[in-house]
Short mmCIF file of C-alpha atoms in Angstrom, two decimals:
data_model
loop_
_atom_site.label_atom_id
_atom_site.label_comp_id
_atom_site.label_asym_id
_atom_site.label_seq_id
_atom_site.Cartn_x
_atom_site.Cartn_y
_atom_site.Cartn_z
CA MET P 183 -28.75 -10.74 46.08
CA VAL P 184 -27.93 -13.84 44.05
CA PHE P 185 -27.13 -17.24 45.52
CA PHE P 186 -25.17 -20.16 44.14
CA LEU P 187 -23.43 -23.38 45.08
CA ALA P 188 -19.73 -23.91 44.34
CA ARG P 189 -17.16 -26.32 45.77
CA GLY P 190 -19.19 -27.34 48.78
CA ALA P 191 -20.42 -23.92 49.85
CA VAL P 192 -23.41 -21.65 49.29
CA TYR P 193 -22.50 -18.07 48.41
CA GLY P 194 -24.52 -14.86 48.63
CA LEU P 195 -23.42 -12.08 46.27
CA GLN P 196 -24.65 -8.52 45.90
CA ALA P 197 -26.11 -8.65 42.36
CA SER P 198 -25.35 -5.04 41.43
CA THR P 199 -21.67 -5.10 42.45
CA GLY P 200 -20.70 -8.78 42.52
CA GLN P 201 -19.41 -8.30 46.06
CA LEU P 202 -19.33 -11.45 48.19
CA LYS P 203 -21.62 -10.89 51.20
CA TRP P 204 -21.46 -14.33 52.81
CA ARG P 205 -20.41 -17.97 52.44
CA ARG P 206 -21.69 -21.10 54.19
CA ALA P 207 -20.18 -24.59 53.90
CA VAL P 208 -22.75 -27.27 53.00
CA GLY P 209 -20.55 -30.23 52.07
CA SER P 210 -18.34 -31.02 49.11
CA ASP P 211 -20.74 -33.65 47.77
CA SER P 212 -23.74 -31.30 47.77
CA LEU P 213 -25.26 -30.80 44.30
CA ILE P 214 -28.46 -29.01 45.31
CA ASN P 215 -28.54 -25.32 44.44
CA PRO P 216 -29.85 -22.83 47.01
CA GLN P 217 -33.29 -21.34 46.36
CA PRO P 218 -34.73 -18.03 47.56
CA LEU P 219 -38.04 -18.42 49.39
CA SER P 220 -39.63 -15.71 47.26
CA ARG P 221 -38.84 -13.28 44.45
CA GLN P 222 -38.74 -10.33 46.84
CA SER P 223 -35.44 -8.53 47.31
CA GLY P 224 -33.65 -9.77 50.44
CA ALA P 225 -35.65 -13.02 50.63
CA ASP P 226 -34.27 -15.79 52.81
CA VAL P 227 -32.63 -18.82 51.19
CA ILE P 228 -33.28 -22.55 51.46
CA ALA P 229 -30.23 -24.82 51.12
CA VAL P 230 -29.39 -28.46 51.75
CA ASP P 231 -26.41 -29.23 53.98
CA SER P 232 -25.27 -32.65 52.74
CA ARG P 233 -22.63 -32.99 55.50
CA HIS P 234 -25.26 -33.06 58.22
CA GLN P 235 -28.21 -34.12 56.02
CA GLU P 236 -30.18 -31.03 56.97
CA LEU P 237 -32.41 -28.50 55.30
CA VAL P 238 -31.42 -24.98 56.36
CA ARG P 239 -33.00 -21.57 56.05
CA LEU P 240 -30.52 -18.70 55.84
CA LYS P 241 -30.98 -14.94 55.97
CA GLY P 242 -30.61 -13.74 52.39
CA ASP P 243 -28.56 -10.65 53.22
CA SER P 244 -26.17 -12.16 55.79
CA GLY P 245 -26.25 -15.97 55.49
CA GLN P 246 -27.16 -16.17 59.19
CA LEU P 247 -28.93 -19.42 60.15
CA VAL P 248 -32.68 -19.02 60.77
CA TRP P 249 -33.45 -22.71 61.36
CA ARG P 250 -32.24 -26.17 60.50
CA ALA P 251 -34.36 -29.27 59.92
CA PRO P 252 -32.66 -32.67 60.21
CA LEU P 253 -33.49 -34.98 57.30
CA GLY P 254 -31.36 -38.02 58.13
CA GLU P 255 -30.80 -39.04 54.50
CA ALA P 256 -30.02 -37.74 51.03
CA VAL P 257 -32.71 -35.67 49.32
CA ALA P 258 -33.75 -34.37 45.91
CA ASP P 259 -34.06 -30.65 45.13
CA PRO P 260 -36.58 -29.01 47.48
CA VAL P 261 -39.76 -27.66 45.93
CA ILE P 262 -41.02 -24.39 47.41
CA LYS P 263 -44.79 -23.96 47.29
CA GLY P 264 -45.94 -20.87 49.13
CA SER P 265 -45.21 -21.28 52.83
CA GLN P 266 -44.36 -24.97 52.45
CA ILE P 267 -41.20 -26.72 51.30
CA LEU P 268 -41.66 -30.20 49.85
CA ILE P 269 -38.71 -32.57 50.25
CA SER P 270 -38.39 -35.99 48.57
CA THR P 271 -35.90 -38.29 50.28
CA GLN P 272 -33.86 -41.19 49.00
CA GLY P 273 -35.60 -43.43 51.53
CA GLY P 274 -39.02 -42.77 49.98
CA ARG P 275 -40.38 -40.09 52.30
CA LEU P 276 -42.09 -36.93 51.09
CA LEU P 277 -41.90 -34.26 53.81
CA GLU P 278 -43.83 -31.03 54.05
CA VAL P 279 -41.67 -28.51 55.91
CA ASP P 280 -43.09 -25.22 57.20
CA ALA P 281 -40.90 -22.45 55.74
CA ALA P 282 -41.44 -20.20 58.78
CA THR P 283 -40.44 -22.70 61.50
CA GLY P 284 -38.61 -25.60 59.86
CA ASN P 285 -41.04 -28.06 61.41
CA ALA P 286 -42.25 -30.99 59.31
CA PRO P 287 -45.74 -31.71 60.63
CA ARG P 288 -46.73 -33.99 57.73
CA HIS P 289 -45.06 -36.65 55.66
CA THR P 290 -45.92 -39.70 53.62
CA LEU P 291 -44.00 -42.79 52.63
CA ILE P 292 -43.68 -43.91 49.01
CA PRO P 293 -42.65 -47.58 48.59
CA GLN P 294 -39.66 -46.65 46.39
CA LYS P 295 -36.56 -44.49 46.56
CA LEU P 296 -37.13 -40.92 45.40
CA SER P 297 -34.42 -39.25 43.33
CA VAL P 298 -36.33 -36.22 41.99
CA GLY P 299 -38.50 -33.64 43.66
CA VAL P 300 -42.26 -33.68 43.62
CA GLY P 301 -44.22 -32.03 40.81
CA VAL P 302 -46.90 -29.54 41.85
CA GLY P 303 -50.12 -29.73 39.88
CA ASP P 304 -53.40 -27.99 39.70
CA LYS P 305 -56.57 -29.07 41.49
CA GLY P 306 -54.72 -29.98 44.69
CA HIS P 307 -52.50 -32.77 43.37
CA LEU P 308 -48.82 -33.56 43.78
CA TYR P 309 -46.97 -35.91 41.42
CA GLN P 310 -44.04 -37.94 42.70
CA VAL P 311 -41.98 -40.08 40.32
CA GLY P 312 -40.60 -43.20 42.00
CA GLU P 313 -37.13 -44.57 41.39
CA HIS P 314 -38.55 -46.83 38.69
CA SER P 315 -41.81 -47.74 36.98
CA ASN P 316 -44.41 -45.61 38.80
CA VAL P 317 -45.77 -42.10 39.26
CA TYR P 318 -47.68 -41.48 42.49
CA VAL P 319 -50.54 -38.97 42.59
CA LEU P 320 -50.91 -37.46 46.06
CA ASP P 321 -53.58 -35.29 47.61
CA GLU P 322 -51.89 -31.97 48.39
CA ALA P 323 -54.07 -31.35 51.47
CA THR P 324 -53.41 -34.71 53.17
CA LEU P 325 -50.39 -36.19 51.31
CA GLU P 326 -52.43 -39.38 50.86
CA CYS P 327 -51.75 -41.41 47.74
CA ARG P 328 -54.79 -41.24 45.44
CA GLU P 329 -53.52 -43.11 42.37
CA VAL P 330 -50.46 -44.89 41.01
CA PHE P 331 -49.69 -44.82 37.29
CA TYR P 332 -47.29 -47.18 35.58
CA LEU P 333 -44.79 -45.17 33.53
CA GLY P 334 -42.29 -47.96 32.91
CA HIS P 335 -39.13 -45.91 33.45
CA LYS P 336 -35.90 -47.52 34.63
CA PRO P 337 -33.90 -46.43 37.72
CA GLY P 338 -32.05 -43.16 37.16
CA THR P 339 -33.75 -42.21 33.89
CA VAL P 340 -36.06 -39.48 35.26
CA ALA P 341 -33.82 -36.62 36.36
CA ALA P 342 -36.32 -33.74 36.72
CA PRO P 343 -39.62 -33.39 38.59
CA PRO P 344 -42.86 -33.69 36.62
CA VAL P 345 -44.25 -30.42 35.25
CA MET P 346 -47.94 -29.55 35.01
CA ALA P 347 -48.81 -27.21 32.13
CA LEU P 348 -52.07 -26.53 30.30
CA GLY P 349 -53.80 -29.31 32.21
CA PHE P 350 -51.25 -31.95 31.18
CA LEU P 351 -48.50 -33.62 33.20
CA PHE P 352 -45.12 -33.80 31.43
CA ILE P 353 -42.42 -36.28 32.49
CA ALA P 354 -39.08 -36.50 30.66
CA ASP P 355 -37.55 -40.00 30.67
CA ASN P 356 -33.91 -40.33 29.54
CA SER P 357 -34.71 -43.77 28.19
CA GLY P 358 -31.79 -44.17 25.77
CA GLU P 359 -28.15 -43.30 25.45
CA ASN P 360 -28.77 -40.41 23.07
CA TYR P 361 -32.53 -39.83 23.25
CA SER P 362 -35.35 -39.39 25.70
CA ASP P 363 -39.11 -39.94 25.80
CA LEU P 364 -41.59 -37.28 26.87
CA HIS P 365 -44.60 -38.77 28.64
CA VAL P 366 -47.73 -36.59 28.56
#
């Protein structure tokens, strides 16, 4: 199965034949692509329903609703980490949603709007870029903020979550009209 977003709906297609298996409306203003929960064949799908401001889990083979989690505001692309789904909200909340139940037992509040998802690092750290200026380093186990680094970016210039590779954190900042800066 392959999943994609087009014209306000999430579609599930049989990869080998291209046959449409299911369709689910998620809102015409939704820009967040659906994500399978794992790489296994027939894995369930996580999608964001922008009409109702909900995170939904759908059966991969049928599109049937497994659970829905109300978010109450716009969100960035979900980040799937094992059995947890990390959601950054426009209001500054970082939620940890249990992929099995849809419950969000833990969350933290960042004192800025969040427009990109959280970056997952090594050694138990999460990296959340704020709307402007700062990067917040969070403890993965508790979601407590451990450090704040000044990056100096302007609102709307960081469009992708931070990436941890080879022990370094990479953040792309679209700082100019026709160029960008890579912070390492």
